[in-house]
């Protein structure tokens, strides 16, 4: 049982390019989340989704786009990458009525 | 809005010694509280959680935490540290209800364990 996976694990891109980070979970969890982790800021919520086709902004949504056409997938797209988006990105999921979130292994993104 | 403070950025203990990682939260009611651990280059693993009931919570790997409402604290403790405990620890708070899923993370405490 893979649980929650993220791909790619490492990504280097250039300013202005579009980048998509993938997140896949096998638990059929209703809720999925995207966080970024930066030194001095801990983890901050970018976007979350309560179900397929339902998404909402978190604390730091600017420059990011999400979609959720299938329950198990929650891709995060940087439409035009900037250096300030260099970070480690974590995806998480939780079941309906469950407060506990389960995290993926993370994607390290470097924007040059 | 809720907030959480981990006052210690870095703690060093000797193997076999007890350890305490401090966490204080700010919220108008009783929040949901979590401790997560992150090993280098890894994702976050849930250590323990408090929703209600017994204020002393047992977690995995021999960790426990006590919810003290009067002190708005949720400190993480372990009686005997092991080398494998070296990692970064995050105290997390959730308001629940209409704020379901919106976790607020502390800044993290890096734990170093000396042999």
Short mmCIF file of C-alpha atoms in Angstrom, two decimals:
data_model
loop_
_atom_site.label_atom_id
_atom_site.label_comp_id
_atom_site.label_asym_id
_atom_site.label_seq_id
_atom_site.Cartn_x
_atom_site.Cartn_y
_atom_site.Cartn_z
CA UNK A 1 0.00 0.00 0.00
CA UNK A 2 1.78 3.13 -1.24
CA UNK A 3 -0.27 5.59 0.84
CA UNK A 4 0.55 9.05 -0.41
CA UNK A 5 3.21 9.67 -3.04
CA UNK A 6 4.65 12.76 -4.68
CA UNK A 7 6.47 13.20 -7.95
CA UNK A 8 8.97 14.29 -8.88
CA UNK A 9 10.98 14.15 -5.66
CA UNK A 10 13.47 16.71 -6.98
CA UNK A 11 13.01 19.34 -9.65
CA UNK A 12 15.17 22.11 -11.05
CA UNK A 13 13.54 24.65 -13.32
CA UNK A 14 14.06 28.16 -14.59
CA UNK A 15 12.22 31.37 -13.86
CA UNK A 16 9.11 31.74 -15.99
CA UNK A 17 8.60 28.06 -16.73
CA UNK A 18 5.46 26.17 -15.82
CA UNK A 19 5.95 23.34 -13.34
CA UNK A 20 3.46 20.74 -12.10
CA UNK A 21 3.97 18.77 -8.93
CA UNK A 22 1.96 15.60 -8.58
CA UNK A 23 0.33 14.08 -5.52
CA UNK A 24 -1.42 10.73 -5.41
CA UNK A 25 -3.06 8.94 -2.49
CA UNK A 26 -4.46 5.43 -2.31
CA UNK A 27 -6.68 5.80 0.78
CA UNK A 28 -9.64 7.47 -0.98
CA UNK A 29 -9.30 10.35 1.49
CA UNK A 30 -11.70 13.21 0.86
CA UNK A 31 -9.34 16.00 1.87
CA UNK A 32 -6.02 16.84 0.28
CA UNK A 33 -3.62 19.67 1.01
CA UNK A 34 -0.54 21.34 -0.39
CA UNK A 35 2.05 22.97 1.89
CA UNK A 36 5.37 24.63 1.34
CA UNK A 37 8.18 24.46 3.88
CA UNK A 38 10.68 27.29 4.16
CA UNK A 39 13.30 28.10 6.77
CA UNK A 40 11.87 30.41 9.38
CA UNK A 41 8.28 29.83 8.29
CA UNK A 42 7.59 26.19 9.08
CA UNK A 43 4.90 24.72 6.86
CA UNK A 44 2.33 26.99 5.27
CA UNK A 45 -0.85 25.91 3.54
CA UNK A 46 -1.06 26.78 -0.17
CA UNK A 47 -4.33 25.16 -1.26
CA UNK A 48 -6.64 22.45 -0.07
CA UNK A 49 -9.47 20.38 -1.45
CA UNK A 50 -12.45 18.91 0.38
CA UNK A 51 -13.46 16.60 -2.48
CA UNK A 52 -13.14 16.20 -6.22
CA UNK A 53 -13.80 19.51 -7.99
CA UNK A 54 -13.81 21.43 -4.70
CA UNK A 55 -10.71 23.49 -3.91
CA UNK A 56 -9.96 26.53 -1.76
CA UNK A 57 -7.10 28.86 -1.03
CA UNK A 58 -4.86 28.54 1.97
CA UNK A 59 -2.43 31.01 3.50
CA UNK A 60 -0.07 31.49 0.52
CA UNK A 61 -1.93 30.73 -2.77
CA UNK A 62 -0.49 33.41 -5.06
CA UNK A 63 1.33 32.00 -8.08
CA UNK A 64 -0.15 28.53 -7.70
CA UNK A 65 -3.03 26.69 -9.34
CA UNK A 66 -4.62 23.39 -8.30
CA UNK A 67 -7.16 21.02 -9.72
CA UNK A 68 -8.83 17.88 -8.48
CA UNK A 69 -10.66 15.96 -11.16
CA UNK A 70 -10.16 12.64 -9.36
CA UNK A 71 -10.29 11.97 -5.63
CA UNK A 72 -6.87 10.36 -5.57
CA UNK A 73 -4.92 13.08 -7.40
CA UNK A 74 -4.20 16.67 -6.45
CA UNK A 75 -1.66 18.33 -8.78
CA UNK A 76 -0.10 21.69 -7.94
CA UNK A 77 0.96 23.93 -10.84
CA UNK A 78 3.30 26.88 -10.74
CA UNK A 79 2.14 28.78 -13.82
CA UNK A 80 5.26 30.94 -14.13
CA UNK A 81 7.89 29.89 -11.62
CA UNK A 82 9.75 32.52 -9.60
CA UNK A 83 12.85 32.19 -7.43
CA UNK A 84 10.73 32.83 -4.35
CA UNK A 85 8.94 29.57 -5.07
CA UNK A 86 12.10 27.59 -4.38
CA UNK A 87 10.97 25.44 -1.51
CA UNK A 88 10.08 21.97 -0.32
CA UNK A 89 6.48 21.10 -1.15
CA UNK A 90 4.45 18.62 0.85
CA UNK A 91 1.16 17.05 -0.04
CA UNK A 92 -1.12 15.67 2.68
CA UNK A 93 -4.48 13.95 2.92
CA UNK A 94 -7.09 13.17 5.53
CA UNK A 95 -10.35 11.30 5.66
CA UNK A 96 -13.72 12.99 6.06
CA UNK A 97 -14.30 13.72 9.73
CA UNK A 98 -10.70 12.95 10.58
CA UNK A 99 -8.48 15.77 11.74
CA UNK A 100 -5.24 13.86 11.30
CA UNK A 101 -3.35 14.60 8.09
CA UNK A 102 -0.91 12.17 6.51
CA UNK A 103 2.01 13.62 4.60
CA UNK A 104 3.84 12.61 1.47
CA UNK A 105 7.67 12.52 1.24
CA UNK A 106 7.92 15.99 -0.30
CA UNK A 107 9.22 17.54 -3.53
CA UNK A 108 12.31 19.72 -3.45
CA UNK A 109 11.96 22.46 -6.07
CA UNK A 110 14.76 24.79 -7.12
CA UNK A 111 13.92 27.72 -9.38
CA UNK A 112 16.97 29.26 -11.03
CA UNK B 1 -6.92 32.84 14.57
CA UNK B 2 -4.88 30.16 16.24
CA UNK B 3 -1.12 30.29 16.62
CA UNK B 4 1.55 28.02 18.04
CA UNK B 5 4.97 28.81 19.48
CA UNK B 6 7.91 26.49 19.88
CA UNK B 7 10.36 28.61 21.87
CA UNK B 8 13.38 26.35 21.37
CA UNK B 9 14.84 26.29 17.87
CA UNK B 10 17.47 23.70 18.80
CA UNK B 11 17.79 21.28 21.73
CA UNK B 12 20.69 18.96 22.44
CA UNK B 13 20.49 16.00 24.80
CA UNK B 14 22.66 13.01 25.59
CA UNK B 15 21.57 9.52 24.67
CA UNK B 16 19.62 8.06 27.59
CA UNK B 17 18.72 11.44 29.06
CA UNK B 18 15.17 12.71 29.26
CA UNK B 19 13.97 15.32 26.82
CA UNK B 20 11.25 17.95 26.65
CA UNK B 21 10.21 19.94 23.61
CA UNK B 22 8.04 22.89 24.48
CA UNK B 23 4.92 24.07 22.72
CA UNK B 24 2.47 26.84 23.59
CA UNK B 25 -0.64 27.63 21.60
CA UNK B 26 -3.06 30.48 21.32
CA UNK B 27 -6.70 29.79 20.63
CA UNK B 28 -10.00 30.82 22.16
CA UNK B 29 -11.28 27.32 22.75
CA UNK B 30 -9.74 23.89 23.09
CA UNK B 31 -7.96 23.14 19.83
CA UNK B 32 -6.88 19.90 18.28
CA UNK B 33 -3.16 19.44 18.95
CA UNK B 34 -0.55 17.33 17.21
CA UNK B 35 3.14 16.59 17.29
CA UNK B 36 4.81 15.58 14.03
CA UNK B 37 8.41 14.50 13.49
CA UNK B 38 10.46 15.05 10.35
CA UNK B 39 13.68 13.14 9.79
CA UNK B 40 16.21 14.71 7.40
CA UNK B 41 14.96 14.58 3.82
CA UNK B 42 11.76 12.85 4.85
CA UNK B 43 8.10 13.70 5.14
CA UNK B 44 6.26 14.34 8.38
CA UNK B 45 5.20 11.47 10.62
CA UNK B 46 2.49 11.81 13.25
CA UNK B 47 3.81 11.17 16.77
CA UNK B 48 0.65 11.81 18.77
CA UNK B 49 -2.51 13.88 18.89
CA UNK B 50 -4.94 15.34 21.41
CA UNK B 51 -8.58 15.97 20.63
CA UNK B 52 -10.30 15.56 24.00
CA UNK B 53 -10.40 13.33 27.08
CA UNK B 54 -7.32 12.23 28.96
CA UNK B 55 -4.87 15.12 28.92
CA UNK B 56 -1.81 12.85 28.93
CA UNK B 57 -1.40 11.41 25.47
CA UNK B 58 0.81 8.50 24.55
CA UNK B 59 2.39 8.38 21.13
CA UNK B 60 4.70 6.26 19.08
CA UNK B 61 8.40 5.74 19.77
CA UNK B 62 7.92 6.23 23.52
CA UNK B 63 6.86 9.88 23.31
CA UNK B 64 4.08 11.46 25.31
CA UNK B 65 2.58 14.91 25.68
CA UNK B 66 0.38 16.57 28.25
CA UNK B 67 -2.33 19.08 27.40
CA UNK B 68 -2.49 21.83 30.03
CA UNK B 69 -5.32 24.18 29.29
CA UNK B 70 -4.46 26.65 32.05
CA UNK B 71 -0.96 27.03 30.65
CA UNK B 72 -2.02 26.70 26.98
CA UNK B 73 0.79 24.21 26.58
CA UNK B 74 1.32 20.83 24.94
CA UNK B 75 4.92 19.87 25.71
CA UNK B 76 6.41 16.71 24.23
CA UNK B 77 8.51 14.47 26.49
CA UNK B 78 10.42 11.22 26.41
CA UNK B 79 12.11 9.64 29.44
CA UNK B 80 15.14 8.32 27.59
CA UNK B 81 16.42 9.73 24.30
CA UNK B 82 17.78 7.50 21.57
CA UNK B 83 20.10 8.41 18.74
CA UNK B 84 17.28 7.68 16.30
CA UNK B 85 15.22 10.49 17.88
CA UNK B 86 17.42 13.10 16.22
CA UNK B 87 15.05 14.99 13.90
CA UNK B 88 12.94 18.13 13.68
CA UNK B 89 9.72 18.21 15.66
CA UNK B 90 6.66 20.29 14.89
CA UNK B 91 3.83 21.21 17.21
CA UNK B 92 0.64 21.74 15.23
CA UNK B 93 -2.75 23.18 16.12
CA UNK B 94 -6.08 22.91 14.34
CA UNK B 95 -9.24 24.78 15.22
CA UNK B 96 -11.41 22.05 13.74
CA UNK B 97 -15.05 22.74 12.93
CA UNK B 98 -15.39 25.19 10.05
CA UNK B 99 -11.60 25.52 10.00
CA UNK B 100 -11.30 21.81 9.36
CA UNK B 101 -7.97 20.85 7.92
CA UNK B 102 -6.36 24.23 8.38
CA UNK B 103 -3.33 23.34 10.41
CA UNK B 104 -1.05 25.94 11.93
CA UNK B 105 2.52 24.77 12.40
CA UNK B 106 5.07 25.91 14.92
CA UNK B 107 8.50 26.88 13.66
CA UNK B 108 9.94 23.52 14.62
CA UNK B 109 12.54 22.33 17.13
CA UNK B 110 15.62 20.51 15.95
CA UNK B 111 16.66 17.76 18.34
CA UNK B 112 20.27 16.60 18.43
CA UNK B 113 21.19 13.52 20.43
CA UNK B 114 24.82 13.03 21.52
CA UNK B 115 26.17 9.54 22.24
#
